[in-house]
Coordinates of C-alpha atoms in Angstrom, one line a residue:
X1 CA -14.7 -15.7 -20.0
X2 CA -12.8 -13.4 -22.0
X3 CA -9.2 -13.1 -21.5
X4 CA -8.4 -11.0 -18.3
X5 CA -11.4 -10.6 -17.0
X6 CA -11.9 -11.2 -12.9
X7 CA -11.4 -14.8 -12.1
X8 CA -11.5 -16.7 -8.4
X9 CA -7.8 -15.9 -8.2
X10 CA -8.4 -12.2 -8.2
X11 CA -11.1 -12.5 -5.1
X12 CA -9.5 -12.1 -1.4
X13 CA -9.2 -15.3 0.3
X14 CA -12.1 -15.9 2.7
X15 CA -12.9 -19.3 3.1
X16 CA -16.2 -18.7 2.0
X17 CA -16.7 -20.6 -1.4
X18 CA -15.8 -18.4 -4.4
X19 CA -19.3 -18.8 -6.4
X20 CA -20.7 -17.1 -2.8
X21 CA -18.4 -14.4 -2.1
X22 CA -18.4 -13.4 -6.0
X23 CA -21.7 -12.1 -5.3
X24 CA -21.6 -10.6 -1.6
X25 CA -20.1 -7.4 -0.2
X26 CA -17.3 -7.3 2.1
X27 CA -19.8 -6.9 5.1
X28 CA -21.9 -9.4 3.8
X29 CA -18.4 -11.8 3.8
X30 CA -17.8 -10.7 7.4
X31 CA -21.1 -11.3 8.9
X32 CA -21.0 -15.0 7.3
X33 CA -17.6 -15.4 8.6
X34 CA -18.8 -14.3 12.2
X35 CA -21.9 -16.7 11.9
X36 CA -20.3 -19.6 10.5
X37 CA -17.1 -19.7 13.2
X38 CA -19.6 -18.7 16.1
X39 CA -21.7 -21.6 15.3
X40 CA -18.1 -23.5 15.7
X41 CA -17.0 -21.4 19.0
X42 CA -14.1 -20.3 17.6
X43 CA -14.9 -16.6 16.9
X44 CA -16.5 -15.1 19.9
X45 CA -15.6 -12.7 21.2
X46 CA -12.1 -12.1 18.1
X47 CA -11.5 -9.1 16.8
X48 CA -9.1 -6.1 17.3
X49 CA -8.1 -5.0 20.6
X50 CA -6.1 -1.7 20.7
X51 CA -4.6 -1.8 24.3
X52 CA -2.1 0.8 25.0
X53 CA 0.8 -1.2 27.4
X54 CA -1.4 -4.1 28.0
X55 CA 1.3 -6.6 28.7
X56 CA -0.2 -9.6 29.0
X57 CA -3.9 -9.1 28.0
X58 CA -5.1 -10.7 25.3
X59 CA -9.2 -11.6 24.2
X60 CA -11.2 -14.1 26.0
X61 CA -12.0 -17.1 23.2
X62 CA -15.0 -19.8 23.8
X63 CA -12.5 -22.0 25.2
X64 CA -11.4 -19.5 27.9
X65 CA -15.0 -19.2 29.2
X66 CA -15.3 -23.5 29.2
X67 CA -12.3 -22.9 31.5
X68 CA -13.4 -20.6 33.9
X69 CA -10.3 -18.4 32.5
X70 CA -12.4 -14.7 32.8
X71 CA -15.4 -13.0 32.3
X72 CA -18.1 -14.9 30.0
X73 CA -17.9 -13.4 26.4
X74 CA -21.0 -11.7 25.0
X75 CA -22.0 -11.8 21.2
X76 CA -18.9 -10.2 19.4
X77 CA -17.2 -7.9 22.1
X78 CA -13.7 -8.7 23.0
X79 CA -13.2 -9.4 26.2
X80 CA -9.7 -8.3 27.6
X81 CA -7.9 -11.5 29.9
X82 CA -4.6 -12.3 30.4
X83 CA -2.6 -14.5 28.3
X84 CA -1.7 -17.9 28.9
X85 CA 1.6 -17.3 27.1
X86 CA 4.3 -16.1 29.0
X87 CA 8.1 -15.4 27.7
X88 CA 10.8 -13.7 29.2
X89 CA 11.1 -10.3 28.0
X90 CA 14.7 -11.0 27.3
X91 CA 14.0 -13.7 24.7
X92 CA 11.5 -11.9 23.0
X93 CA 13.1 -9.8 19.8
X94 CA 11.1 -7.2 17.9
X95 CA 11.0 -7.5 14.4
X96 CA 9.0 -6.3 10.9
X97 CA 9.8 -2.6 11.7
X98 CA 8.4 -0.1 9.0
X99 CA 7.7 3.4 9.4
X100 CA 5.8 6.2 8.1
X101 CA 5.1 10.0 7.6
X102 CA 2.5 11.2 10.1
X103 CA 0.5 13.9 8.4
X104 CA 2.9 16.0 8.6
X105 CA 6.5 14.6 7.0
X106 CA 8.6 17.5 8.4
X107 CA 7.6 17.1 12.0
X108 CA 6.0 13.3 12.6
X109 CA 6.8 9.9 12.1
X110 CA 5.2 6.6 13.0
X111 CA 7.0 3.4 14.2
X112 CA 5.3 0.3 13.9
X113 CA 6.7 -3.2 14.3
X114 CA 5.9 -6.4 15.9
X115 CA 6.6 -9.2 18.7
X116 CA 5.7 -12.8 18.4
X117 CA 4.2 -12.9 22.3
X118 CA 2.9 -10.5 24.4
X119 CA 5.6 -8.4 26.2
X120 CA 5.1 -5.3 29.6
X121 CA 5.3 -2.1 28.8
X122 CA 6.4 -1.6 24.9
X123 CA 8.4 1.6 24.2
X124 CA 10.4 2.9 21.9
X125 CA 13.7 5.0 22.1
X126 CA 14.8 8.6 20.6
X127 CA 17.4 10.4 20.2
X128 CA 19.5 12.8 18.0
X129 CA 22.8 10.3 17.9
X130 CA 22.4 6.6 18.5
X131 CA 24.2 6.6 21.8
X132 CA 21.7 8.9 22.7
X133 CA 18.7 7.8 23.1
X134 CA 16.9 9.9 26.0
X135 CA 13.5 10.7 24.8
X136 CA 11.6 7.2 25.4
X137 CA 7.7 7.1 24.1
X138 CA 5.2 4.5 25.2
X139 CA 4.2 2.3 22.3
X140 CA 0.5 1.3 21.6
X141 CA -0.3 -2.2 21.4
X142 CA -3.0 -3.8 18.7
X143 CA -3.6 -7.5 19.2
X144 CA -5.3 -9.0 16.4
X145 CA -6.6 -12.6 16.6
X146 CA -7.2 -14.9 13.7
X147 CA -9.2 -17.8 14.4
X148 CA -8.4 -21.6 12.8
X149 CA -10.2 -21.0 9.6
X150 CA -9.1 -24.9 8.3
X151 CA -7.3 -27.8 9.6
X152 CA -4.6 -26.6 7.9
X153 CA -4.3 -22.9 9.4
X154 CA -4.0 -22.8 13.5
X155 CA -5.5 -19.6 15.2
X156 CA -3.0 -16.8 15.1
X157 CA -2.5 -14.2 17.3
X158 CA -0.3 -11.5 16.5
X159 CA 0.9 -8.3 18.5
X160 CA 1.3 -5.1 16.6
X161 CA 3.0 -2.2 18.0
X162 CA 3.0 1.9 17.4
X163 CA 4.5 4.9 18.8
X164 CA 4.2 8.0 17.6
X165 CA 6.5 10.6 17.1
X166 CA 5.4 14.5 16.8
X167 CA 7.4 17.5 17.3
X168 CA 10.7 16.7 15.4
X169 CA 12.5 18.5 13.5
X170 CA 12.3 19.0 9.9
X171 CA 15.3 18.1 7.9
X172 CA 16.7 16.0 10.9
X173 CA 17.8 12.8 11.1
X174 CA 17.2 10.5 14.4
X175 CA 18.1 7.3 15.4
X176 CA 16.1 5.0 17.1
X177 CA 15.3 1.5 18.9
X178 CA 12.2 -0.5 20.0
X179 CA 12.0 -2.6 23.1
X180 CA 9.9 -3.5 26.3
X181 CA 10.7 -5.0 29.6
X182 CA 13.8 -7.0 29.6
X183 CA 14.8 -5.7 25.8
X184 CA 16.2 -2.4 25.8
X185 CA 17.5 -1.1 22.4
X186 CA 19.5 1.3 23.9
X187 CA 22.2 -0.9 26.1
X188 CA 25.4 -2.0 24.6
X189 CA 24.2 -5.9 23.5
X190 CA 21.0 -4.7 21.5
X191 CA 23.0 -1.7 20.0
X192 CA 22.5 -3.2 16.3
X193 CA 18.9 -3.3 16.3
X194 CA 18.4 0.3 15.9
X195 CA 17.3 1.6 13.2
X196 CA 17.3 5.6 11.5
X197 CA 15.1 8.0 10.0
X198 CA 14.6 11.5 8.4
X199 CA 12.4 14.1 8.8
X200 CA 11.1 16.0 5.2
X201 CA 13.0 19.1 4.9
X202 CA 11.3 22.4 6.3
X203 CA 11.3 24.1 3.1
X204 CA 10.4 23.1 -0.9
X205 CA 14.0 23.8 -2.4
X206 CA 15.8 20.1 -2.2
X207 CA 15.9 17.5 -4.9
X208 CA 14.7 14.2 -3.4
X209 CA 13.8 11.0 -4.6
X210 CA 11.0 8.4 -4.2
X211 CA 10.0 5.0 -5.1
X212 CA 6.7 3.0 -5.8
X213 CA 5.2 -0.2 -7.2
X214 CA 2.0 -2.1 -5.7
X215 CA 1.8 -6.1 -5.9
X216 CA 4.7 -7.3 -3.7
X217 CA 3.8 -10.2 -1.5
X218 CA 6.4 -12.8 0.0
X219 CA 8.9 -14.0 -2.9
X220 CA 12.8 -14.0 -4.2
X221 CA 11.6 -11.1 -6.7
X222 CA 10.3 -8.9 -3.9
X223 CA 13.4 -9.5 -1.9
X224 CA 15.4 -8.5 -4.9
X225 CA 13.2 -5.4 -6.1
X226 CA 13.5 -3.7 -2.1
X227 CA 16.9 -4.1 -2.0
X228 CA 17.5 -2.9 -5.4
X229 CA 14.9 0.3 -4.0
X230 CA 16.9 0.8 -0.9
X231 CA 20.1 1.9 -3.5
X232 CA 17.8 4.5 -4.9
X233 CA 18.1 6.0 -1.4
X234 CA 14.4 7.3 -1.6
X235 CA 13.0 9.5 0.8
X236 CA 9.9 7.8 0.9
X237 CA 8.0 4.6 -0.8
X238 CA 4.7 4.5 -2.3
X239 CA 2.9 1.1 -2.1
X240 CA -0.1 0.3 -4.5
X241 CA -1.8 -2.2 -2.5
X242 CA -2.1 -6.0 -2.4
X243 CA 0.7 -5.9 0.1
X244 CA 1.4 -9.0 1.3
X245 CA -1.4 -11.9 -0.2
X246 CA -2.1 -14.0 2.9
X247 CA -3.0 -16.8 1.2
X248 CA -1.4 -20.0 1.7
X249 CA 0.2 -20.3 -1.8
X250 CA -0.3 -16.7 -3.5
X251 CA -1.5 -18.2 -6.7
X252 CA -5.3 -17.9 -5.6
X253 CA -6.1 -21.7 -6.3
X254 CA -9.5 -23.1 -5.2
X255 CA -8.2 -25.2 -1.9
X256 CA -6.4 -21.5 -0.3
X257 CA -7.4 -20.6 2.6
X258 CA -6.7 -17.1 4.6
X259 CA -3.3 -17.4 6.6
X260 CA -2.7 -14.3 9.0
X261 CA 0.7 -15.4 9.3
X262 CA 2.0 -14.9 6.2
X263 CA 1.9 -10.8 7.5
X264 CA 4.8 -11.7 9.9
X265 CA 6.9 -13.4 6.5
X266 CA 6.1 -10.1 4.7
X267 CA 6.8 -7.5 7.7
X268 CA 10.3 -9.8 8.3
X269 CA 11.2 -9.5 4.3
X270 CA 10.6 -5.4 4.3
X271 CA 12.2 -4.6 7.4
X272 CA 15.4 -3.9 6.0
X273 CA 14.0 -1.0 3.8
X274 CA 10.7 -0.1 5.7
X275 CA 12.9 0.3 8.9
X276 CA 14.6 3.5 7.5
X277 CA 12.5 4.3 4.5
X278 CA 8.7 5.2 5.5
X279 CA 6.6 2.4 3.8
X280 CA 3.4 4.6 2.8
X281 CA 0.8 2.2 1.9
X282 CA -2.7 2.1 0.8
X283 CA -5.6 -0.6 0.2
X284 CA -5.7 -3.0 -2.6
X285 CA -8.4 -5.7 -3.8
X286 CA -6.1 -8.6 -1.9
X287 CA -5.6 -6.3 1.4
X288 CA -9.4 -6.7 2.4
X289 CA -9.7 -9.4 5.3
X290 CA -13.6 -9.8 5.7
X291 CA -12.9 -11.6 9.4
X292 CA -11.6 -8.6 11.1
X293 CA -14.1 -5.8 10.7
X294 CA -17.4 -5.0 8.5
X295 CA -15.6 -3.4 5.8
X296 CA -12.2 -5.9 5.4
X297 CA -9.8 -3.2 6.8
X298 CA -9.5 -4.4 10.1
X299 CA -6.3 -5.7 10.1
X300 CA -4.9 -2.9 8.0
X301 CA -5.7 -0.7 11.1
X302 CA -3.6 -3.3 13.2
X303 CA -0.5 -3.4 11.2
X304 CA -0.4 0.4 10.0
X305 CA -0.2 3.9 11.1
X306 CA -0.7 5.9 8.4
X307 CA -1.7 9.7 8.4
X308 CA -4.9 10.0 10.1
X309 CA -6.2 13.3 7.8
X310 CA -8.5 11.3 5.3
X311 CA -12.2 11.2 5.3
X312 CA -12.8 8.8 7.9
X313 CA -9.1 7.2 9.4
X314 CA -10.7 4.7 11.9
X315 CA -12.5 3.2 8.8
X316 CA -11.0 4.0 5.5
X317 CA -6.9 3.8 6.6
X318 CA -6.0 3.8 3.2
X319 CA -7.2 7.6 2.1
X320 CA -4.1 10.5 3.6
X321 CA -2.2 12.9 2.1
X322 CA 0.8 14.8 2.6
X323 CA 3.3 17.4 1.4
X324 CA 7.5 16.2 1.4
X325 CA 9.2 18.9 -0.2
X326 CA 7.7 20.4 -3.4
X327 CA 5.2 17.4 -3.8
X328 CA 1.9 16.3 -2.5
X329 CA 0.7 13.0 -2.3
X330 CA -2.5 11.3 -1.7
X331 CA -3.5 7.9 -1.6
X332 CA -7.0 6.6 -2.5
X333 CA -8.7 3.4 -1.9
X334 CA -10.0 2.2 -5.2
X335 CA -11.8 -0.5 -3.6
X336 CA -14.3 2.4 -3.0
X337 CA -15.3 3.1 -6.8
X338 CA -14.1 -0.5 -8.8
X339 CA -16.5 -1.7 -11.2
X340 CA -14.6 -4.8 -11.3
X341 CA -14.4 -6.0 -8.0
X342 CA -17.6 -4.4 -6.4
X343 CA -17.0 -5.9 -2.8
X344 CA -16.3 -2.5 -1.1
X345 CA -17.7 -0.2 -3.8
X346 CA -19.3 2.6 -2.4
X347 CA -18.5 1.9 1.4
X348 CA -17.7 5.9 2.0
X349 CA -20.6 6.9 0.6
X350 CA -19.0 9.2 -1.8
X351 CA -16.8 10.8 1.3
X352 CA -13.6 10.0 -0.2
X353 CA -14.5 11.6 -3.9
X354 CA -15.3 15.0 -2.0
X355 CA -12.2 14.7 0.3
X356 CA -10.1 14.0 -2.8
X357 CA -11.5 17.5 -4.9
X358 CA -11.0 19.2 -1.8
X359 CA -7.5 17.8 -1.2
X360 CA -6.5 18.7 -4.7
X361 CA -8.1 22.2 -4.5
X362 CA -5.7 23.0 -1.5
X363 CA -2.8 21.6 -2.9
X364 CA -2.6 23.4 -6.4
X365 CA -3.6 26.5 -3.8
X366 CA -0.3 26.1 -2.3
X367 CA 2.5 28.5 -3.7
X368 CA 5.0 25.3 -2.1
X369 CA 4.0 22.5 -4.1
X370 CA 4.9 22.2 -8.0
X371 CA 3.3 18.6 -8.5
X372 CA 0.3 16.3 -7.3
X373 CA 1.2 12.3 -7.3
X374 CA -2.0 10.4 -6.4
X375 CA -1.2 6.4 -5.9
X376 CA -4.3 3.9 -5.3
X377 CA -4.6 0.0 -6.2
X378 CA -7.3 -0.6 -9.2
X379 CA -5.9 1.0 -13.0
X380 CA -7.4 3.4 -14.5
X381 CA -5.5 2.7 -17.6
X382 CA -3.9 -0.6 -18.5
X383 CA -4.1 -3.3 -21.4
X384 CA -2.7 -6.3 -19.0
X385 CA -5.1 -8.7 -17.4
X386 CA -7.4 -6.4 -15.6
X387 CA -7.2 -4.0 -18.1
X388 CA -9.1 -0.2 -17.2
X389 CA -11.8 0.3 -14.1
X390 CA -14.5 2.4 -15.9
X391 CA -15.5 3.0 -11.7
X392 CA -11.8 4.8 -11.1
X393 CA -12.3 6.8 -14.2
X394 CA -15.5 7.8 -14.0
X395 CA -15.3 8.8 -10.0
X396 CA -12.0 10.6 -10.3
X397 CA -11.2 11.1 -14.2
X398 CA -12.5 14.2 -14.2
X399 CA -10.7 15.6 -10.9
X400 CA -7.3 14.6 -12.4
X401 CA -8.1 16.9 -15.0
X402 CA -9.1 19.8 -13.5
X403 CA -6.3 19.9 -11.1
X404 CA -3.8 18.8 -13.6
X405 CA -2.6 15.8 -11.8
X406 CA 0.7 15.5 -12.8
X407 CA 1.6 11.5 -12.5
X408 CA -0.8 8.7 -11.4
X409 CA 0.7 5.5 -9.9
X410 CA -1.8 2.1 -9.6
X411 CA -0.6 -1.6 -9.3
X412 CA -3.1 -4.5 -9.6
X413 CA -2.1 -5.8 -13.1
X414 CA 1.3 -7.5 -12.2
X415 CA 3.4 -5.7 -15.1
X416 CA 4.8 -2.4 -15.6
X417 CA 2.8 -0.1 -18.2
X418 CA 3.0 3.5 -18.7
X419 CA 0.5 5.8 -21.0
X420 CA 1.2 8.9 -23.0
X421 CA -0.5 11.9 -21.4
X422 CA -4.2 11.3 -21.5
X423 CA -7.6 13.4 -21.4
X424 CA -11.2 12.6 -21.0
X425 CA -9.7 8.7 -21.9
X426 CA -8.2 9.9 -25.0
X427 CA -4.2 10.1 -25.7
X428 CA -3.4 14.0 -26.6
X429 CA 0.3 13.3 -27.8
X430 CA 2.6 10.8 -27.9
X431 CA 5.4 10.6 -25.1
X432 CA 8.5 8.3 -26.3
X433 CA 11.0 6.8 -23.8
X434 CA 13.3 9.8 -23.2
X435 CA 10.3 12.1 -23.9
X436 CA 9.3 14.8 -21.7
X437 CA 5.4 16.5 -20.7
X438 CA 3.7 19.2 -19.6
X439 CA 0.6 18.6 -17.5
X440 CA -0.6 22.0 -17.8
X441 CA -0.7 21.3 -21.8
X442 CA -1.1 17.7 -21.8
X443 CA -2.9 16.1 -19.5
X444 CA -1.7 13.4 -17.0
X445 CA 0.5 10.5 -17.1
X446 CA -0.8 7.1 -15.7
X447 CA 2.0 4.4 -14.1
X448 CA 0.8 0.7 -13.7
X449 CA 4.1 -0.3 -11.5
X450 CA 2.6 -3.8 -10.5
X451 CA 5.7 -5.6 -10.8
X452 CA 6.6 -5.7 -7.3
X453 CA 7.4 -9.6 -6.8
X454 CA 4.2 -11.3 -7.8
X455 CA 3.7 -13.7 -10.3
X456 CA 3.8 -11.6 -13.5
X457 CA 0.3 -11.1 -16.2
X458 CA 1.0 -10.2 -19.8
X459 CA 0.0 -8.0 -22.4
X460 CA -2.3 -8.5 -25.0
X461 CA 0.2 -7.1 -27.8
X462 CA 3.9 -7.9 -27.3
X463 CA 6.0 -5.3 -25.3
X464 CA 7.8 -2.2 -26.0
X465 CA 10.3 -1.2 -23.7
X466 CA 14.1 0.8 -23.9
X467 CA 16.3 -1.1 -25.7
X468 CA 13.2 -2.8 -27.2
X469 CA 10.8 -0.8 -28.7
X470 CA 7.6 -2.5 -30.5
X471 CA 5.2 0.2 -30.9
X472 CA 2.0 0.1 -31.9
X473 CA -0.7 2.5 -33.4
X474 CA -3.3 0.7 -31.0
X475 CA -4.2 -2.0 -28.7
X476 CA -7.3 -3.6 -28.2
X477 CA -7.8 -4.0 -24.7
X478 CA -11.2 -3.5 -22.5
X479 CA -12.8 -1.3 -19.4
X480 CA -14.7 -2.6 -16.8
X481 CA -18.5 -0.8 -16.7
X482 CA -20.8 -0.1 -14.2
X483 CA -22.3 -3.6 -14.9
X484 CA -19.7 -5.7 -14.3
X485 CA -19.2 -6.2 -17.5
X486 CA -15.6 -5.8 -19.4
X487 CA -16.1 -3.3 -23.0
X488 CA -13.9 -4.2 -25.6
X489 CA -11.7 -1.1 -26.4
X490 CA -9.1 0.2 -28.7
X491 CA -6.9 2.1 -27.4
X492 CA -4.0 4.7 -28.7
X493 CA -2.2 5.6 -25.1
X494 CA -0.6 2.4 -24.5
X495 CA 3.3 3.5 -25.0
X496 CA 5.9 1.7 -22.6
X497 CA 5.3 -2.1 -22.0
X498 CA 7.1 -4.2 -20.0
X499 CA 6.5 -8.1 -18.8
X500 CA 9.1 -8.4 -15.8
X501 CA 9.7 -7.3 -12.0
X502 CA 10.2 -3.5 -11.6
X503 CA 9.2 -0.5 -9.8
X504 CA 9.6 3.5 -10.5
X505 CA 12.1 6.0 -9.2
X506 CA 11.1 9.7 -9.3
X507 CA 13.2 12.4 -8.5
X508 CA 11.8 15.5 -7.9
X509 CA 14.1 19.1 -9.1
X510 CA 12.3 22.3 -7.7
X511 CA 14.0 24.1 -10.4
X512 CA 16.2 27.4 -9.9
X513 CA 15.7 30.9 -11.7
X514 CA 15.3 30.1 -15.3
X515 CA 14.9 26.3 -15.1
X516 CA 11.1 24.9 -14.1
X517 CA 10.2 22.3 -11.8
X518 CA 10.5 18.8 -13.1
X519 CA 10.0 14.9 -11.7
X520 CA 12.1 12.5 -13.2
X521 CA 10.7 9.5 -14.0
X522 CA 12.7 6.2 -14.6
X523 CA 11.6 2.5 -14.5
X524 CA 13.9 0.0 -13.4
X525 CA 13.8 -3.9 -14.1
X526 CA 14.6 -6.0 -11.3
X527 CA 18.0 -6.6 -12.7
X528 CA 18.7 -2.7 -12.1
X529 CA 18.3 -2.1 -16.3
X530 CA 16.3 1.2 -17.2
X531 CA 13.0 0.0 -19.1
X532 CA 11.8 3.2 -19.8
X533 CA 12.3 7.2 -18.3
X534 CA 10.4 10.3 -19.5
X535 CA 10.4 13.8 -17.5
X536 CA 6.8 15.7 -16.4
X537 CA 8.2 19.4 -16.6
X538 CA 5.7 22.3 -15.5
X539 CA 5.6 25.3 -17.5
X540 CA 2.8 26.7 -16.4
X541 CA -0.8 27.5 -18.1

């Protein structure tokens, strides 16, 4: 194996042997998934049930229908029944909060978050000051059910909730508060639950920050690097993928199995930032569950409400857009094109490339918006263990250019690594630390920002960072091809290198009479030091 390429560590957790699910697809995973815990009549009848103010109902297992408890269950429906598990409202507290944008920033917002039983009539609470909430919105309930995959993991069943909020106003901020019967956010004992947001301004003329990085998981490093985020005071957070790693160790060793519950250590970690900054996610390698759905995505559509204005929301949740200020942003699932890790690739049918040259047509038709940020999982340029996806590059590489994305961010390889402007693969100038570039003349900039709080890759050259440059003229590296195989390459765009826990803060400056639009760019160690800055300034063609 040469160094870096794809090993078992890299492959979602199934519980199917790794030797196996190297070679199947992600529907191929679920189907054996289903067959094999059928066989053991544990997974009849599991899946997603999205029941609006269900209270009690849950999904009728194999062991219900031994029981007598409800109807009998029939190949792989769910079957709604009632729970067996019955709290007092009282003594059930919400928690793992996160929000984010709607598909529209100025006017929507999601709230998401999560109860450990089942609870009557889930709502959330609105309002302009927070002892005011009047406007009250039913939430949506999403029960997801995890069956025991080993004698070590117990089945899991976990209550996701959503309400959505349209109509606000742009520029506003709102206070708010989650609750059901017997927990009401809004009286005087609960009053420090609630949480706050704000709506994107109505018009393109405010400076703004926002954050991103991919890779986080459950650690000390995460902790640190969100709470080191949260005094950006972003407007917004862009996550890479591989969001939480629900594996029992994280470390990808041969005995892991799958462990839905991890999800409830992540969502409990992020709360304090994701309550009050809109998490905006998309879908990495890791984030595919084969057990919940076909395609792995499942129980990303359980957890998340994301903009619903990509190619195909109830299947691909990871693919939105959406305008804050004078920015667009779209995510993209990688997972779609990866020559490396071919479990999902081509599962839109090429869908998501056409709604991504449409997307970017409209954006750099808008008069409003000065710069295009795409974000997705897989790199399309990197030297650290996973090196370049020749499938990212070859599906979108082209796009980028002719829209003149201005800044790309990925995760995947656990490190932070930024290139000088690139073209058609090749660098066209060299962009020091400090430096600035114009997309229009350049070409694009690409961000690996996958030091989010997993356990950190390396380079294959040592690194070169603010305060300690080591540059070189190359690096040899490689890209994944269409085969599956990784081509040695030596590459000149390699220019900022850092081996440690990080992320990226970008402020966006509309500009004024005289003075262009620019995003400021600045990487920032877990520690809070500056690794590296540089400034994307449009001139114009």
């Amino acid at each position: 194996m040469l160094s870096g390429m794809t090993s078992p560590r890299d492959l979602p957790r199934t519980g199917i042997p790794d030797k196996i699910a190297s070679r199947m697809s992600m529907a191929e995973q679920h189907a054996y998934l289903r067959a094999k815990f059928s066989r053991r009549g544990v997974l009849r009848g599991g899946g997603i049930v999205t029941a609006g103010a269900l209270g009690g109902a849950g999904l009728v297992t194999a062991a219900d229908n031994a029981l007598g408890n409800g109807a009998p269950a029939s190949g792989s429906s769910p079957v709604l029944a009632t729970s067996a598990v019955k709290v007092d409202g009282s003594l059930v507290a919400p928690f793992g909060r996160h929000l984010a944008f709607g598909a529209d920033p100025k006017t929507q917002m999601r709230v998401s978050w999560q109860v450990p039983f089942a609870v009557k009539r889930p709502y959330l609470r609105v309002g302009r000051e927070p002892w005011d909430l009047g406007r009250k919105v039913e939430a949506e309930v999403r029960r997801l059910h995890t069956p025991a995959l080993s004698k070590k993991q117990p089945e899991v069943e976990q209550f996701y909730l959503h309400a959505a909020l349209d109509g606000l106003r742009p520029g506003t901020t709102y206070y708010y508060g989650v609750g059901h019967d017997g927990f009401d956010p809004a009286s005087a004992e609960r009053i420090s639950t609630l949480g706050s947001f704000t709506t994107a301004p109505a018009g393109a003329s405010e400076k703004f920050v926002f954050t991103a990085f991919g890779d986080q998981g459950v650690s000390y490093d995460a902790l640190a690097n969100d709470q080191l985020l949260l005094g950006q005071n972003p407007a917004f957070h862009l996550h890479a993928g591989d969001i939480c790693y629900a594996d029992e160790s994280g470390q990808g060793k041969e005995s892991d199995t799958y462990d839905a519950r991890v999800w409830d250590q992540f969502l409990a970690q992020t709360e304090s930032v994701a309550a009050r900054v809109p998490w905006m996610v998309t879908t990495g390698n890791h984030d595919m569950e084969a057990w919940y759905s076909p395609n792995g995505y499942g129980g990303q559509s359980a957890r998340w409400s994301l903009p619903d204005n990509g190619p195909d929301a109830g299947s691909a949740p990871g693919i939105y857009a959406f305008v804050y200020g004078n920015v667009g942003v779209i995510a993209l699932d990688a997972n779609d094109v990866s020559y490396e890790i071919p479990a999902n690739k081509g599962y839109t049918d090429g869908a998501q490339t056409k709604w991504l040259a449409r997307r970017l047509k409209a954006l750099r038709a808008d008069d409003a918006v000065d710069f295009v940020v795409v974000f997705f999982h897989h790199c399309a340029y990197s030297t650290s263990t996973h090196a370049s996806d020749g499938g990212v590059r070859d599906a979108w590489g082209d796009l980028f250019e002719q829209y003149q994305v201005d800044l790309v961010v990925n995760g995947h390889n656990h490190v932070y690594e930024r290139t000088d402007p690139v073209r058609a693969g090749e660098r066209t100038r060299k962009l020091p630390v400090g430096g600035t570039t114009d997309p229009v003349r350049d070409g694009t900039v690409y961000v690996t920002a996958g030091g989010a709080g997993k356990k950190l890759y390396d380079f294959p050259v040592p690194d070169s960072y603010e305060g300690n440059l080591n540059e070189r003229d190359s690096v040899l590296s490689f890209r994944w091809t269409e085969h599956r195989v990784p081509d040695p390459d030596r590459v000149e765009w390699s220019r900022v290198r850092y081996t440690g826990f990080s992320f990226i803060a970008v402020e966006s400056d509309p500009g004024a009479t005289g003075r262009p639009p620019q995003l400021q760019v600045t990487a920032l160690a877990e520690s809070g030091r500056r690794v590296d800055h540089f400034t994307v300034r449009r001139r114009g063609s």
